[in-house]
Coordinates of C-alpha atoms in Angstrom, one line a residue:
M1 CA -64.7 -31.7 -25.2
E2 CA -64.8 -28.0 -25.9
S3 CA -61.7 -26.6 -27.5
A4 CA -61.5 -24.2 -24.5
E5 CA -60.6 -27.2 -22.3
L6 CA -57.3 -27.6 -24.1
F7 CA -56.0 -24.4 -22.4
L8 CA -57.3 -25.5 -19.0
E9 CA -55.7 -28.9 -19.3
A10 CA -52.4 -27.2 -20.2
L11 CA -52.6 -25.1 -17.1
D12 CA -53.0 -28.4 -15.1
R13 CA -49.7 -29.5 -16.6
K14 CA -47.7 -26.4 -16.8
A15 CA -49.2 -23.8 -14.4
K16 CA -50.6 -25.9 -11.5
M17 CA -50.3 -23.0 -9.1
F18 CA -52.8 -21.0 -11.2
A19 CA -54.9 -23.7 -12.7
R20 CA -57.6 -24.0 -10.0
S21 CA -58.5 -20.3 -9.9
A22 CA -58.5 -20.1 -13.7
R23 CA -60.9 -23.1 -13.9
M24 CA -63.2 -21.6 -11.3
T25 CA -63.4 -18.3 -13.2
F26 CA -64.1 -20.2 -16.5
E27 CA -66.7 -22.5 -15.0
A28 CA -68.5 -19.5 -13.4
N29 CA -68.7 -17.8 -16.8
R30 CA -68.5 -20.8 -19.2
E31 CA -70.6 -19.5 -22.1
L32 CA -68.8 -16.1 -22.2
C33 CA -65.3 -17.5 -21.7
S34 CA -65.9 -20.2 -24.3
W35 CA -66.9 -17.5 -26.8
L36 CA -63.3 -16.4 -26.6
L37 CA -61.4 -19.6 -25.9
N38 CA -63.1 -22.0 -28.4
P39 CA -62.1 -20.1 -31.6
L40 CA -58.8 -19.1 -30.1
A41 CA -57.9 -22.7 -29.5
R42 CA -58.7 -23.6 -33.1
W43 CA -56.7 -20.7 -34.5
A44 CA -53.7 -21.3 -32.1
E45 CA -53.5 -25.1 -32.8
S46 CA -53.8 -24.5 -36.6
A47 CA -51.1 -21.8 -36.5
Y48 CA -48.7 -23.3 -34.0
G49 CA -49.5 -27.0 -33.5
S50 CA -50.7 -28.9 -30.5
T51 CA -47.7 -27.8 -28.3
V52 CA -49.1 -24.3 -28.3
F53 CA -51.3 -24.9 -25.3
D54 CA -48.3 -25.8 -23.1
V55 CA -46.4 -22.8 -24.4
A56 CA -49.4 -20.6 -23.6
A57 CA -49.8 -22.1 -20.1
R58 CA -46.1 -21.5 -19.3
G59 CA -46.4 -17.9 -20.6
Y60 CA -49.5 -17.4 -18.4
A61 CA -47.7 -18.7 -15.3
E62 CA -44.6 -16.5 -15.9
Y63 CA -46.9 -13.5 -16.4
C64 CA -48.8 -14.2 -13.1
V65 CA -45.6 -14.6 -11.2
G66 CA -44.3 -11.3 -12.6
V67 CA -47.5 -9.5 -11.7
A68 CA -47.3 -10.7 -8.1
K69 CA -43.7 -9.6 -7.8
A70 CA -44.5 -6.2 -9.3
K71 CA -47.3 -5.8 -6.8
Q72 CA -44.9 -6.4 -3.9
I73 CA -42.5 -3.8 -5.2
Y74 CA -45.4 -1.3 -5.7
E75 CA -46.6 -1.7 -2.1
R76 CA -43.1 -1.0 -0.8
A77 CA -42.4 1.9 -3.2
G78 CA -45.8 3.6 -3.1
S79 CA -45.8 4.3 -6.9
Y80 CA -45.1 2.6 -10.2
T81 CA -41.4 1.9 -10.9
P82 CA -41.4 1.2 -14.6
E83 CA -38.2 0.6 -16.7
S84 CA -37.1 3.5 -18.9
M85 CA -38.8 3.6 -22.3
P86 CA -35.6 2.5 -24.2
E87 CA -35.4 -0.6 -22.0
I88 CA -39.1 -1.3 -22.4
M89 CA -38.7 -1.1 -26.2
S90 CA -35.7 -3.4 -26.4
G91 CA -36.5 -5.7 -23.5
V92 CA -40.2 -6.0 -24.0
Y93 CA -41.8 -4.8 -27.2
E94 CA -39.0 -5.7 -29.6
Y95 CA -37.8 -8.9 -27.8
E96 CA -39.5 -12.0 -29.2
G97 CA -38.4 -14.1 -26.2
Y98 CA -40.4 -11.9 -23.9
M99 CA -43.3 -10.8 -26.1
V100 CA -44.5 -14.1 -27.4
P101 CA -45.2 -15.6 -24.0
Y102 CA -46.5 -12.2 -22.9
M103 CA -49.0 -12.2 -25.8
W104 CA -50.5 -15.6 -24.8
A105 CA -50.8 -14.4 -21.2
A106 CA -52.3 -11.1 -22.3
I107 CA -55.3 -12.9 -23.9
L108 CA -55.7 -15.7 -21.3
I109 CA -56.2 -13.2 -18.5
Y110 CA -59.6 -12.3 -20.0
P111 CA -61.3 -15.7 -19.3
F112 CA -59.1 -16.7 -16.3
W113 CA -59.0 -13.5 -14.2
P114 CA -62.3 -12.5 -12.4
S115 CA -61.3 -8.8 -12.9
M116 CA -61.3 -9.3 -16.7
V117 CA -64.3 -11.4 -17.5
S118 CA -66.7 -8.5 -17.5
H119 CA -64.5 -7.0 -20.3
I120 CA -65.4 -9.9 -22.6
A121 CA -69.1 -9.3 -22.0
M122 CA -68.8 -5.6 -22.6
F123 CA -66.6 -6.1 -25.7
R124 CA -69.0 -8.6 -27.3
D125 CA -72.4 -7.3 -26.2
D126 CA -72.0 -3.6 -26.0
F127 CA -69.3 -3.0 -28.7
V128 CA -69.1 -5.8 -31.4
R129 CA -72.8 -6.6 -31.6
R130 CA -73.8 -2.9 -31.6
L131 CA -71.4 -1.7 -34.3
P132 CA -73.1 -0.1 -37.3
R133 CA -73.6 -2.3 -40.3
N134 CA -70.5 -2.7 -42.5
A135 CA -68.4 -0.9 -39.9
T136 CA -64.8 0.0 -40.4
V137 CA -62.9 -0.8 -37.1
V138 CA -59.4 0.2 -35.9
E139 CA -57.6 -1.6 -33.0
L140 CA -54.9 0.5 -31.5
A141 CA -52.0 -1.6 -30.0
A142 CA -53.7 -4.8 -31.2
G143 CA -51.0 -7.0 -29.7
H144 CA -52.0 -10.6 -30.3
G145 CA -54.9 -9.5 -32.4
V146 CA -57.4 -11.8 -30.8
L147 CA -60.0 -9.1 -30.0
S148 CA -60.0 -8.0 -33.7
L149 CA -60.3 -11.6 -34.8
L150 CA -63.2 -12.3 -32.4
A151 CA -65.0 -9.2 -33.7
A152 CA -64.5 -10.5 -37.2
E153 CA -65.7 -13.9 -36.2
E154 CA -68.9 -12.4 -34.7
R155 CA -69.5 -9.8 -37.4
P156 CA -68.8 -11.0 -41.0
D157 CA -69.8 -7.6 -42.3
I158 CA -67.0 -5.5 -40.7
Q159 CA -63.4 -4.6 -41.8
I160 CA -60.7 -4.2 -39.2
L161 CA -57.2 -2.7 -39.2
G162 CA -55.0 -3.5 -36.2
T163 CA -51.7 -1.8 -35.4
D164 CA -49.0 -2.4 -32.8
I165 CA -45.5 -1.1 -32.1
S166 CA -44.2 -4.6 -31.4
P167 CA -43.0 -6.7 -34.4
P168 CA -43.2 -10.0 -32.4
A169 CA -46.7 -9.2 -31.3
V170 CA -47.8 -8.5 -34.9
A171 CA -46.2 -11.7 -36.0
V172 CA -48.4 -13.6 -33.5
A173 CA -51.4 -11.7 -34.7
N174 CA -50.7 -12.5 -38.3
R175 CA -50.2 -16.2 -37.7
L176 CA -53.5 -16.4 -35.9
L177 CA -55.1 -14.3 -38.7
A178 CA -53.9 -16.7 -41.3
A179 CA -55.5 -19.6 -39.4
S180 CA -58.7 -17.8 -38.7
G181 CA -60.0 -17.4 -42.2
H182 CA -60.6 -13.7 -41.8
A183 CA -57.6 -12.5 -43.8
G184 CA -59.8 -10.8 -46.4
R185 CA -61.3 -8.5 -43.8
V186 CA -58.7 -8.1 -41.1
R187 CA -55.2 -6.7 -41.4
F188 CA -52.4 -6.2 -38.8
T189 CA -49.4 -4.0 -39.3
V190 CA -46.4 -2.7 -37.3
K191 CA -47.1 0.9 -36.4
D192 CA -47.2 3.3 -33.5
A193 CA -50.9 3.6 -32.5
L194 CA -50.6 7.4 -32.1
S195 CA -48.4 8.2 -35.1
A196 CA -51.2 9.0 -37.6
D197 CA -54.9 8.6 -38.2
D198 CA -56.3 5.4 -39.6
G199 CA -59.9 4.7 -40.8
D200 CA -61.9 5.2 -43.9
G201 CA -61.4 7.9 -46.5
D202 CA -62.5 10.9 -44.4
G203 CA -60.3 9.9 -41.4
K204 CA -63.2 8.5 -39.5
C205 CA -64.1 4.9 -38.5
H206 CA -67.1 3.3 -36.9
G207 CA -65.4 1.4 -34.2
I208 CA -62.1 1.8 -32.2
I209 CA -60.6 -0.8 -29.8
S210 CA -58.1 0.5 -27.3
A211 CA -57.7 -2.3 -24.9
M212 CA -55.1 -2.0 -22.1
L213 CA -53.0 0.6 -23.9
A214 CA -53.3 3.8 -21.8
E215 CA -51.3 2.5 -18.9
H216 CA -48.3 1.8 -21.2
L217 CA -48.0 5.5 -22.2
S218 CA -46.1 8.2 -20.4
D219 CA -49.1 10.5 -21.0
P220 CA -52.4 9.0 -22.3
T221 CA -53.8 12.4 -23.3
P222 CA -52.8 12.0 -27.0
L223 CA -54.5 8.6 -27.1
F224 CA -57.8 10.1 -26.2
K225 CA -57.3 12.9 -28.7
T226 CA -56.6 10.3 -31.4
I227 CA -59.7 8.4 -30.5
S228 CA -61.9 11.5 -30.5
H229 CA -60.5 12.5 -33.9
Q230 CA -60.9 9.1 -35.5
I231 CA -64.3 8.0 -34.3
A232 CA -67.4 8.7 -36.5
Q233 CA -70.4 10.4 -35.0
D234 CA -72.3 7.1 -34.9
G235 CA -69.3 5.1 -33.9
L236 CA -68.4 3.1 -30.7
V237 CA -65.2 2.9 -28.7
F238 CA -64.2 0.0 -26.5
F239 CA -61.6 1.4 -24.1
S240 CA -60.0 -0.4 -21.2
T241 CA -57.1 0.3 -18.8
A242 CA -55.5 -0.9 -15.6
L243 CA -55.7 1.0 -12.3
E244 CA -53.1 0.5 -9.5
S245 CA -51.8 -2.5 -11.5
P246 CA -48.0 -2.3 -11.8
Q247 CA -45.9 -4.2 -14.4
R248 CA -42.5 -3.5 -15.9
D249 CA -44.0 -1.7 -18.8
H250 CA -46.9 0.0 -17.0
V251 CA -45.9 3.7 -17.1
F252 CA -48.9 5.8 -16.3
E253 CA -50.5 5.2 -12.9
Y254 CA -54.2 5.5 -12.7
N255 CA -55.6 5.5 -9.2
Q256 CA -59.2 6.4 -9.7
E257 CA -61.8 5.3 -12.3
S258 CA -62.7 9.0 -12.8
Q259 CA -59.2 9.7 -14.2
P260 CA -59.5 7.9 -17.6
L261 CA -63.2 9.0 -17.7
H262 CA -62.2 12.6 -17.3
M263 CA -59.5 12.3 -20.0
A264 CA -62.2 11.0 -22.4
E265 CA -64.7 13.7 -21.5
I266 CA -62.2 16.5 -22.0
V267 CA -61.7 15.6 -25.7
G268 CA -65.5 15.4 -26.4
L269 CA -66.2 11.7 -25.6
R270 CA -68.9 10.4 -23.3
A271 CA -69.1 7.1 -21.6
T272 CA -72.4 5.1 -22.0
R273 CA -71.2 2.2 -19.8
L274 CA -68.3 1.6 -17.4
V275 CA -67.2 -1.5 -15.4
S276 CA -64.4 -1.8 -13.0
D277 CA -63.5 -5.0 -11.2
A278 CA -60.8 -5.6 -8.6
S279 CA -58.3 -8.4 -8.1
T280 CA -57.9 -10.1 -4.8
V281 CA -55.3 -8.5 -2.6
P282 CA -54.0 -9.3 0.9
P283 CA -55.5 -7.5 3.8
G284 CA -53.7 -4.2 4.6
S285 CA -52.6 -3.5 1.0
R286 CA -52.4 0.1 0.1
F287 CA -53.4 -0.4 -3.5
L288 CA -56.3 -2.2 -5.1
P289 CA -55.5 -3.5 -8.7
R290 CA -58.5 -3.0 -10.9
A291 CA -59.4 -3.4 -14.6
T292 CA -61.7 -0.7 -16.0
A293 CA -63.5 -0.8 -19.3
M294 CA -65.8 1.8 -21.0
I295 CA -67.9 2.2 -24.0
L296 CA -67.4 5.7 -25.4
R297 CA -69.2 7.7 -28.0
S298 CA -68.8 11.2 -29.5
R299 CA -70.9 13.9 -27.9

């Protein structure tokens, strides 16, 4: 049995409502999803024990229910209705009881949601495998840290620094890091992603990961400026964001794929690839939740 199956079996036990659709997505993309889930299962069990799969499944179910409720409110209100930033900080990012289940869900949506699977392919094939040799990589708002750890697993020559504003998220990332065997090349720290530049000595790095961060900011413009300033001329950026996808901590509402692309272009970045996939929504819905990802380079 593949290690990935441990997550699927846990969904059968603890998230039956969502288990069938998750397995269908996994089976349709088995090689790609296994690339993510097999090492994650090993790291998670080593870090947390065998009960971690049920914990992750419950977190995933809670997240999916929360997303469905947020969509209903969004359809009625006609715009995002996020909590205020102080409430988001205390009730989401700094609250371990919310953030730990949220972190498991935030990584499991990649192999279990059809709208997210293409992000795994782009991240692996167009970003990780094409980074320059011995690249220095920064992940902004690393959360659970799994994308950085997957990059380190795939590329034993690269060095990665991940930052996140949430102490509970960084605690999860560091436990997985300790189990992964990549502690000599990967580091996670608590820090605002936009507070200062990171990278090598001249302030530049060869790779930047900014996955599902922009929608959490009241104004994503500084994020794009930070990316443009930090990325080396031969570097690559993996950027992703949510469009018309409300959650309690989604603050900036993108409605068109051209909006994040335009923000990138204004600061001197250009997209070499873009994907945008939609979730399934009931007929008659005003909004179409999508997940958009881009590979960006300096001009």
